[in-house]
Amino acid sequence: MSESEPNPMDIDYVSNLARIELSEKEKEKFRGQLGDVLKYFEKLQEVDVEGVEPTAHAFPRYNVWDKDTAKKPFSVDLALQNAPKSRNEQILVPKVVED
Amino acid sequence: MKYEAVIGLEVHVQLETNSKMFTRVPCGYGKEPNSLTDAVVLGLPGALPVMNLEAIEKSIKVGLLLGCKIADTCKWDRKNYFYPDMPKNYQISQFDQPICEGGEVEIEMPGDSPAVMGKHRIVQLTRIHLEEDVGKLTHFENDSLVDYNRAGSPLLEIVSEPDLFSPEETFAYLTSLRNSLIYTGISSCDMEKGQLRCDANISIRPVGTEKLGTKVELKNLNTISGVKNGVEYEIKRQIKAMEQGEEIFQETRRWNPEQRYTTPMRSKEMAHDYRYFPDPDLMPVKIEQEWIDKIRNEIPEKPFDKQRRYMDELNLPYSITSALCPDLKLCEYFEEANKLAKNPRKIGNWVVNDLLRELSAGSKDETKSISLNDCPIPPKHLAELVELIENGSVSNNVAKELFPEMFSTGKSPSTLVKEKGLEVKSDEGEIESHCAQAIQDDPDAAEKFKAGKEGAINALKGKVMKATRGQANPKVVDEILRRLLSN
Amino acid sequence: MSSSALVEKTAFDLSHLLANKEVSSVEIAQACLSQIDRVDEQVHAFLHRDDQDFLAQARASDERREKGNSLGPLDGIPVALKDVISVKGQPLTAASKILQNYISPYDATVTKKLKDAGAVIGGRLNLDEFAMGSSTENSAYGPTRNPWDLNCVPGGSSGGSSAAVAAREAPLTLGSDTGGSIRQPASLCGVVGMKPTYGMVSRYGLAAFASSLDQIGPFSKTVEDTALLLEIISGHDPLDSTSFPTEIPSYSSAINQSLKPCVLGLPKEYFGEGMDDEVRNAVNLAVEFYRNQGHEIVEVSLPTTDLAVPVYYVIATAEASSNLARYDGIRYTTRSDRAQNAIDVYAKSRGEGFGEEVKRRCILGAYGLSSGYYDAYYLRAQKTRTLIREDFNRVFKEVDAILTPTAPTPAFKFGEKSDDPISMYLSDIYTISTNLAGLPAISVPCGFTKGNLPIGLQLIGRAFEESSLLSIAHAYDREHKFGCVTPSLVKE
Ligand SMILES: [Mg+2]
Ligand SMILES: [Zn+2]
């Protein structure tokens, strides 16, 4: 990607990646707004981060884990209580087109 | 032009743990749908993951057995893609810092006959990483159902280099890998239960060239033979396409085991833009050398190493070791019996022939054997039986008859011998009268022996054994016959 | 005691009244309910009420107290929660259409701690959808209004939580702060709001916006009340791997010990352009107060300040794009009835269920992580985040707390910034850095504009030193108590 001129975002590709359907009007609006935001982000490209470690956690620690002791799961009813559709104790989804 | 195939395998193995990878809900198979969930498994708002220590230890164990470099630190990344079997629409996995790197799997190709050891070769591994499993989708005519019981179970992904060159090698690799994994006790690797699943990356290239061809990812290889057949079909398909001047596309294809062909899966144009990034909900894992050393002490001997040791140290023939060594439990059984009887060849024979036969015949389910854990003959009974034969207390024939009864009753061989009055008879008076009768009945044999034909005595022995229903002590019979015939 | 007098009390005072049996928990609960009845049609701080359950909890508290089994200072005191914190059996919408039918099957850790302390948990408070915004205009269920001026926003995203305290609908509330979402609305509504150190309060049960930045924190009229609530909700939680294992002292007793002279830093980058003059004057008066109390005031520099907003928006949107992927119309969220196949369920349910700002941020976040852009955006932002943390570490070698305004301006009018994302993003300019550095920070009301809009003072402390930060804040608040001034609009 070019340092001087930010890449315009391919809104069709990214909205599809994010699985969010947008109307044409929304696409038009977002193209402009997100273009401005990306231009504003360009500031970041000027920072000297040579040799700087990325921060994933403000206060990093290691080995935060739990012993392998099983606890009581949700009842099936509780697991499905918010399901938009279900059948035979399972979540029903429209046909999944061949994987 | 001749083509060769280049194959790399991605094997997913479910780790056997009490609870899931990132929450303490029980793992299980065959339970009521959606009965093994909680907020974390379902990806509810606010749910957070917590690592399962046991899964990490088991992964290190596998890595050590396979000779991998265990990472100093590894971390968790999110692999983002949408699919109904994945509750959060991201899978917690390891992207650029897997728990194990490198490693190798020794494979054996079939020998010229079952009695002869085949060629061995080392297949290189790329990496092993730990991740969480997805739920299970069942497809119907018009819709699909999702069960999240499996979702979140710890899953190990073992990735090989493109270092396999035929369906047979692929089969051998998977067999060897599976044996090793079962050895470590991390999983039963039952493919029917989905505990071991396999994807293959397959390409072809003209023999003698180095450059890899366009690779096709083959999915749904869910049985060991399915892997062999699927890979075989796909190689043929690619060669045929190449020969007909068709282009081979980089794509994902699915093996259809019933119809036995591969079909392209709906192309997912963005399938590979997974937007990996470090999971902010989880802290990294630091693996100290001390910890590795501790786990190293628990690593079992590798199957092929054990096999070589049995052949070298115990002088066992290949045919016995090749039946024993893929199964750690069977080896343990063998070793325990041998410790008492100190007769590896005899014990080995009984185990791989008689014991295995009884185990499979005794099972109600024809496709399965009784597990060694439930074996009614404990190793010490087998050791006792071999000792009884060796010291002449029972004959081989009697032993062969006794064995199924030991299996069905669980009684020790000496108990059965006593109960059934099968003790070897060493009463010389009685045996001598049978011997005399035998000489009288078969004067030919007697004459031939007297004339120097050593082998002729066997006919007489046979008669005595028959008359005593095999209970006469063969040593005593031999002595008396020789005495009578020398007169 | 009259209902209107009760709702003006601090939690601290209510606790004493309860202990002395001068009032019952049911009376307090009823006072809150009648205040909500009276003002919430205008303020719209609440998305959901369950009055029966609320009163039942209050009754249970009174019964406990009657038997001498009181669970502590919070027993019987109402606490209302931002609608991103799970309460078993209660709705959780995150102010989004996509969660309109969702009932939480489990309690957040803070909820459990509040229940264990006997607090009376009532109502679900409005916010910007999924906590994305600075004005509460992004709620799918309509905006919350600022109790000081109904034409102005209450700030956001925890606008319902700040407005509910300001409008005297609840003595205590909880919000969540990802880039200022507690402190900025506290400032705009004239109440105290605090973001604890990252890891002090469990996030388990908080619908995530940006996991590496989110923290739950209290709203109240006074710093003293915030200390009281914070000591209940803080503490290590094995269910949150980012929760920090540390002992929680009694903040409410710590703040009443005499404060030793401190060094307070004023970052010069925060006092430059873009700050409203009335805000500047009010903050300067607070600085004078501290100086007069014998504390040392020094100028400090945080040179990475102008990078905080872009770093924040890259990181927060990236994490959000992944965190919000679970709202997909499959298991518990609303499913689009236009969906023909599984792929449709995602795109259509999310297209219909999410509001504009959420869509904008999810798309921006997905872009920053996508193939070819990760290094330039997400990774680079994470590295720059390190520089921002280092800036603070350096400054905290010299000072005990950093003093800044909370927001550059007082409450602004509805619609003023809603179509200009960047100017909206800049309203968090003073609060965002502390989330990136993980530090605790508190907003304390420090006066009013001529137009009678509240102004907030922000104090930023050292990591995990909540006691010290609260003590410094209390030294000011004890003498001023601007948060105890009730807006005339909601006064009887
Ligand atoms: Mg893979
Ligand atoms: Zn995998």
mmCIF file of C-alpha atoms and ligand atoms in Angstrom, chain B residues 10 12 79 91 93 129 131-132 155-157 199, ligand 2:
data_model
loop_
_atom_site.group_PDB
_atom_site.id
_atom_site.type_symbol
_atom_site.label_atom_id
_atom_site.label_comp_id
_atom_site.label_asym_id
_atom_site.label_seq_id
_atom_site.Cartn_x
_atom_site.Cartn_y
_atom_site.Cartn_z
ATOM 1 C CA GLU B 10 -3.599 -31.826 7.994
ATOM 2 C CA HIS B 12 -7.198 -32.920 13.439
ATOM 3 C CA LYS B 79 -9.445 -17.104 12.932
ATOM 4 C CA GLN B 91 -12.176 -20.057 16.014
ATOM 5 C CA SER B 93 -6.486 -21.183 17.207
ATOM 6 C CA HIS B 129 -1.152 -26.277 16.985
ATOM 7 C CA GLU B 131 -7.441 -24.960 18.769
ATOM 8 C CA GLU B 132 -11.115 -25.496 19.547
ATOM 9 C CA LEU B 155 -8.460 -30.092 18.989
ATOM 10 C CA LEU B 156 -4.882 -30.639 17.909
ATOM 11 C CA GLU B 157 -3.987 -29.888 14.294
ATOM 12 C CA ASP B 199 -7.668 -33.051 5.077
HETATM 13 ZN ZN ZN D 2 -7.689 -26.677 12.299
#
